[in-house]
Amino acid sequence: MARVLVGVKRVIDYAVKIRVKPDKSGVVTDGVKHSMNPFDEIAVEEAVRLKEQKIANEIIAVSCGPQQSQDVLRTALAMGADKAIHVEVAGAEYETLQPIHVSKILAKIAQNEKVDLVIVGKQAIDDDCNQTAQMTAGFLDWPQATYASKIEKKDDHIVVKREIDGGLETIKCKIPAVISADLRLNEPRYATLPNIMKAKKKPLTKITPKDLGVDVSPRIQIVKVEEPPVRQAGSIIPDVDTLVTKLKEKGHA
Amino acid sequence: MLVKTFSVFSKNFIKYVPVRRLSSVPTFAKDYLQVKRGPYKTLDEQDVRFFRTLLEENSLIEDRCDLEKYNVDFLKHLRGCSPLVLRPRTVEQMSKILSYCNNNLLAVCPQGGNTGVCGGATPVFDEIIVSTEWLNSVIHLDETSGVLVCEAGCVLENLHNYLNDYDLMMPIDLGAKGSCQIGGNTSTNAGGIRLYRYGNLHGNILGLEAVKADGEIIDCMNTLKKDNTGFHLKHIFIGSEGCLGIVTKVAIQCHPKPKSIQLAFLGAQNFTKALKAFKTAKQELGEIISAVEVMDHETIKFMWEHTDTTSPIGDYPIYLIIETSGSNEEHDQDKLNKYFQKCMDKHFVLNGVVTSSPSKSEQIWGLRERVAENFYKDGYVFAYDISLPLENYYDIVTEMKEYLGEKSHRVFGFGHLGDGNLHIQISVQKFSTDIMNYIEQHLYKRVNELNGSISAEHGIGFLKKQYLPLVKSEANMNLMRSLKRVMDPNGILNPYKVV
Ligand SMILES: Cc1cc2nc3c(=O)[nH]c(=O)nc-3n(C[C@H](O)[C@H](O)[C@H](O)COP(=O)(O)OP(=O)(O)OC[C@H]3O[C@@H](n4cnc5c(N)ncnc54)[C@H](O)[C@@H]3O)c2cc1C
């Protein structure tokens, strides 16, 4: 049976309207509701399903970030993960933390914990990087199955359906492997109240990148963050003739 | 960046959705209850010319296709035959429209967002539809007192979004928020999910401006919390369903946006247990409760069949939705956990989820709020909005199910439990007056016997007019009729409705 590592990131909830800080140094996060990155929720759900199918026997959830990252770890535990590791990265360091750092951390933990599968979301909805799975596989020198929309285990390998341009690709790879979860892989469950209560008793350990020997010093500098241009308001015109005239004026017809 | 559509999780399989709808063309309102046209003038070319000179070019709608949207009600049960929609941009234009109609005996149907569900906003014959949709500016917001002054045609959701930037929120929220207008809400005294905490609009509307049938503008634009000077005229317009005047402006008390909102979705074994869980919530959660809703499993089945959403906790006979709003998340979560533990220990509740995530909350609220917009997929759905004492609250659903037997393929109930308000729906294959009478005579008789109300929040409108005298005394009816005569002597405002 497999040991599974899932990566979960704390991001601004997708139902919240994002506001850019007046000095354009980033987006406003204070007092803003955060949740687990939706693709990571799918990753956790898949791991829990593997456990329910007796393919996995232990699920370890990892989150890199400030103290509040423990909230999403608690959610992962309530969804069915067995233990959680919080890799604390806070303040300025967190602002420049990139997938390359996170991948090194995940790879290190994967080795320490002797896991067989790493499952992460295909991307985080805040930075949209879509790199963590790929780089983690690189650091571990394991095969990768990205954008998974279906995962099956057969003997000593997994068969993964991936969403690609215009269709589905089925691949087979050896375990250990790294998988990234796509939107249609599953529908994550809600953490039920009884499970939230139980999750409080599950182990959550806090470590630092230093403990793992990973250097998280910045490789980039954020120059500025801007809002997308505001769409101009439309105008209502009385009839089709006016529409045609207007289109002609603008050279569209 | 992941956009909003994320919540529309598509299933991995294509679900078979039974299509029960047989007739897609709504019945003419006039045939629905067999009413006779009043002695009103029929619109002619000269009238239209007058309105053309009064209003801007595209304020008039005469095109048959464009009129459709205004002539048919939200549930697609009723169709009117109005040849004209007028969309004034100022209160002066509104006043001149009404004064002209009054002098020429032209009947008028006031319309806001047209989401009303008792036929109040649908013309019965050829009434001119006067829409407030272009009276849609925010006039003033006092950030300290939280008083918002705006025109009647502002869409409720737009006001929510506007206030959001000031960390404020509207005292009212309902499923139709994307279309209904604050003027329509005022005119129906709409309830919704926040009523439990903030009370109804009689309390939250501090002032309003309305135009009487003869075009006179009545200015009750108070923005003070307290004002006992003379009779409280604004209350006459609140909930008067377009029969006494057209509301053009309101001043509304808004509230600070809570810092912590928690939403719990709980499953119970039966309604009695759910009621116990509600009572326990009042004791344990006290001041932080902001909404208490209930839905039965048939409603969840309905949602599963017609949308692809379902209960996040599996199947239970009855579900409770409890929302808390407070200022300290830790405090609120702690309370909720204790509350939940207590309910579990006593078996009032069998399972549940709780979330503070806005996206998850949106999905859970969607289960409750998106029921009505899917009615049309279930055949012909008779939807009733009743108030009942809590001990009899859910029995009526079981009773109606038995009473109807094979005549209905689904009887389901959901509603604002916290306010004793139940929405009971009865789906049939096809509309007929026989089945309608069969249902209503029994349902309304029972509601009356149980000291309930036949309209908790939707109003009387056109569809329930015949039942009003059953539940209001002769003296009450007479006073309402006198009031109507004083405000609208020619009866041009929303005829065939309410009284
Ligand atoms: C999905 C859904 C959920 C709903 N949920 C709730 C709910 O929780 N609680 C609730 O109370 N209702 C609810 N309703 C009913 C409806 O949305 C409300 O009655 C709403 O307040 C109507 O507003 P509107 O702007 O659409 O008014 P309309 O439907 O246009 O008009 C309603 C009545 O008011 C009159 N009217 C409209 N505007 C004015 C005006 N400016 N001056 C004078 N008269 C006017 C009309 O003539 C008509 O009689 C729901 C409806 C739907 C479709």
mmCIF file of C-alpha atoms and ligand atoms in Angstrom, chain B residues 74 110-116 120-121 132 152 174-176 180-181 183-185 187-188 190-192 241-242 245-247 372 416 457-458 494, ligand 1:
data_model
loop_
_atom_site.group_PDB
_atom_site.id
_atom_site.type_symbol
_atom_site.label_atom_id
_atom_site.label_comp_id
_atom_site.label_asym_id
_atom_site.label_seq_id
_atom_site.Cartn_x
_atom_site.Cartn_y
_atom_site.Cartn_z
ATOM 1 C CA PHE B 74 -40.814 35.114 -13.676
ATOM 2 C CA PRO B 110 -45.922 49.135 -12.118
ATOM 3 C CA GLN B 111 -42.975 46.827 -12.603
ATOM 4 C CA GLY B 112 -39.559 46.497 -10.995
ATOM 5 C CA GLY B 113 -37.370 43.486 -11.694
ATOM 6 C CA ASN B 114 -40.373 41.319 -12.558
ATOM 7 C CA THR B 115 -39.354 38.558 -10.155
ATOM 8 C CA GLY B 116 -42.584 38.659 -8.169
ATOM 9 C CA GLY B 120 -48.485 41.375 -9.209
ATOM 10 C CA ALA B 121 -46.078 42.668 -11.824
ATOM 11 C CA THR B 132 -38.478 51.546 -12.851
ATOM 12 C CA ALA B 152 -36.176 52.475 -6.858
ATOM 13 C CA LEU B 174 -33.031 36.939 -1.452
ATOM 14 C CA GLY B 175 -32.584 34.435 -4.252
ATOM 15 C CA ALA B 176 -33.815 36.875 -6.878
ATOM 16 C CA CYS B 180 -35.194 42.227 -8.280
ATOM 17 C CA GLN B 181 -35.084 45.940 -7.560
ATOM 18 C CA GLY B 183 -38.396 49.489 -5.314
ATOM 19 C CA GLY B 184 -39.972 46.096 -5.990
ATOM 20 C CA ASN B 185 -38.636 44.794 -2.685
ATOM 21 C CA SER B 187 -43.475 47.429 -2.699
ATOM 22 C CA THR B 188 -43.716 43.758 -1.734
ATOM 23 C CA ALA B 190 -39.887 41.352 0.638
ATOM 24 C CA GLY B 191 -38.503 39.095 3.336
ATOM 25 C CA GLY B 192 -35.615 36.805 2.455
ATOM 26 C CA GLU B 241 -47.743 45.978 -4.383
ATOM 27 C CA GLY B 242 -48.053 48.910 -6.764
ATOM 28 C CA GLY B 245 -48.430 54.564 -5.721
ATOM 29 C CA ILE B 246 -45.137 54.018 -7.468
ATOM 30 C CA VAL B 247 -42.070 54.119 -5.261
ATOM 31 C CA ALA B 372 -37.232 28.648 -7.434
ATOM 32 C CA HIS B 416 -37.255 30.501 6.296
ATOM 33 C CA GLU B 457 -43.663 37.375 2.077
ATOM 34 C CA HIS B 458 -44.619 37.247 -1.601
ATOM 35 C CA ASN B 494 -52.392 47.795 -10.848
HETATM 36 C C1 LIG C 1 -35.658 32.966 -7.088
HETATM 37 C C2 LIG C 1 -36.579 33.848 -6.317
HETATM 38 C C3 LIG C 1 -36.429 33.946 -4.940
HETATM 39 C C4 LIG C 1 -37.266 34.775 -4.202
HETATM 40 N N1 LIG C 1 -37.068 34.844 -2.861
HETATM 41 C C5 LIG C 1 -37.848 35.657 -2.139
HETATM 42 C C6 LIG C 1 -37.658 35.767 -0.747
HETATM 43 O O1 LIG C 1 -36.823 35.088 -0.156
HETATM 44 N N2 LIG C 1 -38.442 36.626 -0.067
HETATM 45 C C7 LIG C 1 -39.407 37.385 -0.682
HETATM 46 O O2 LIG C 1 -40.074 38.153 -0.020
HETATM 47 N N3 LIG C 1 -39.609 37.275 -2.004
HETATM 48 C C8 LIG C 1 -38.871 36.444 -2.742
HETATM 49 N N4 LIG C 1 -39.091 36.339 -4.077
HETATM 50 C C9 LIG C 1 -40.164 37.129 -4.708
HETATM 51 C C10 LIG C 1 -39.679 38.446 -5.343
HETATM 52 O O3 LIG C 1 -38.351 38.375 -5.716
HETATM 53 C C11 LIG C 1 -39.844 39.617 -4.420
HETATM 54 O O4 LIG C 1 -41.216 39.801 -4.226
HETATM 55 C C12 LIG C 1 -39.209 40.922 -4.910
HETATM 56 O O5 LIG C 1 -39.261 41.853 -3.862
HETATM 57 C C13 LIG C 1 -39.872 41.514 -6.126
HETATM 58 O O6 LIG C 1 -39.080 42.581 -6.617
HETATM 59 P P1 LIG C 1 -39.126 43.016 -8.148
HETATM 60 O O7 LIG C 1 -38.294 44.240 -8.307
HETATM 61 O O8 LIG C 1 -38.816 41.905 -9.040
HETATM 62 O O9 LIG C 1 -40.664 43.427 -8.281
HETATM 63 P P2 LIG C 1 -41.697 43.018 -9.401
HETATM 64 O O10 LIG C 1 -41.852 41.568 -9.513
HETATM 65 O O11 LIG C 1 -41.411 43.768 -10.635
HETATM 66 O O12 LIG C 1 -43.014 43.622 -8.730
HETATM 67 C C14 LIG C 1 -43.589 43.055 -7.583
HETATM 68 C C15 LIG C 1 -44.815 43.892 -7.175
HETATM 69 O O13 LIG C 1 -44.436 45.186 -6.777
HETATM 70 C C16 LIG C 1 -44.945 46.177 -7.650
HETATM 71 N N5 LIG C 1 -43.849 47.125 -7.871
HETATM 72 C C17 LIG C 1 -42.601 46.875 -8.351
HETATM 73 N N6 LIG C 1 -41.855 47.979 -8.319
HETATM 74 C C18 LIG C 1 -42.622 48.943 -7.807
HETATM 75 C C19 LIG C 1 -42.420 50.321 -7.499
HETATM 76 N N7 LIG C 1 -41.255 50.923 -7.710
HETATM 77 N N8 LIG C 1 -43.447 51.006 -6.952
HETATM 78 C C20 LIG C 1 -44.646 50.417 -6.721
HETATM 79 N N9 LIG C 1 -44.899 49.140 -6.987
HETATM 80 C C21 LIG C 1 -43.895 48.409 -7.510
HETATM 81 C C22 LIG C 1 -45.422 45.435 -8.866
HETATM 82 O O14 LIG C 1 -46.515 46.074 -9.457
HETATM 83 C C23 LIG C 1 -45.800 44.102 -8.293
HETATM 84 O O15 LIG C 1 -47.079 44.149 -7.730
HETATM 85 C C24 LIG C 1 -38.284 35.502 -4.843
HETATM 86 C C25 LIG C 1 -38.447 35.399 -6.203
HETATM 87 C C26 LIG C 1 -37.625 34.574 -6.943
HETATM 88 C C27 LIG C 1 -37.837 34.506 -8.407
#
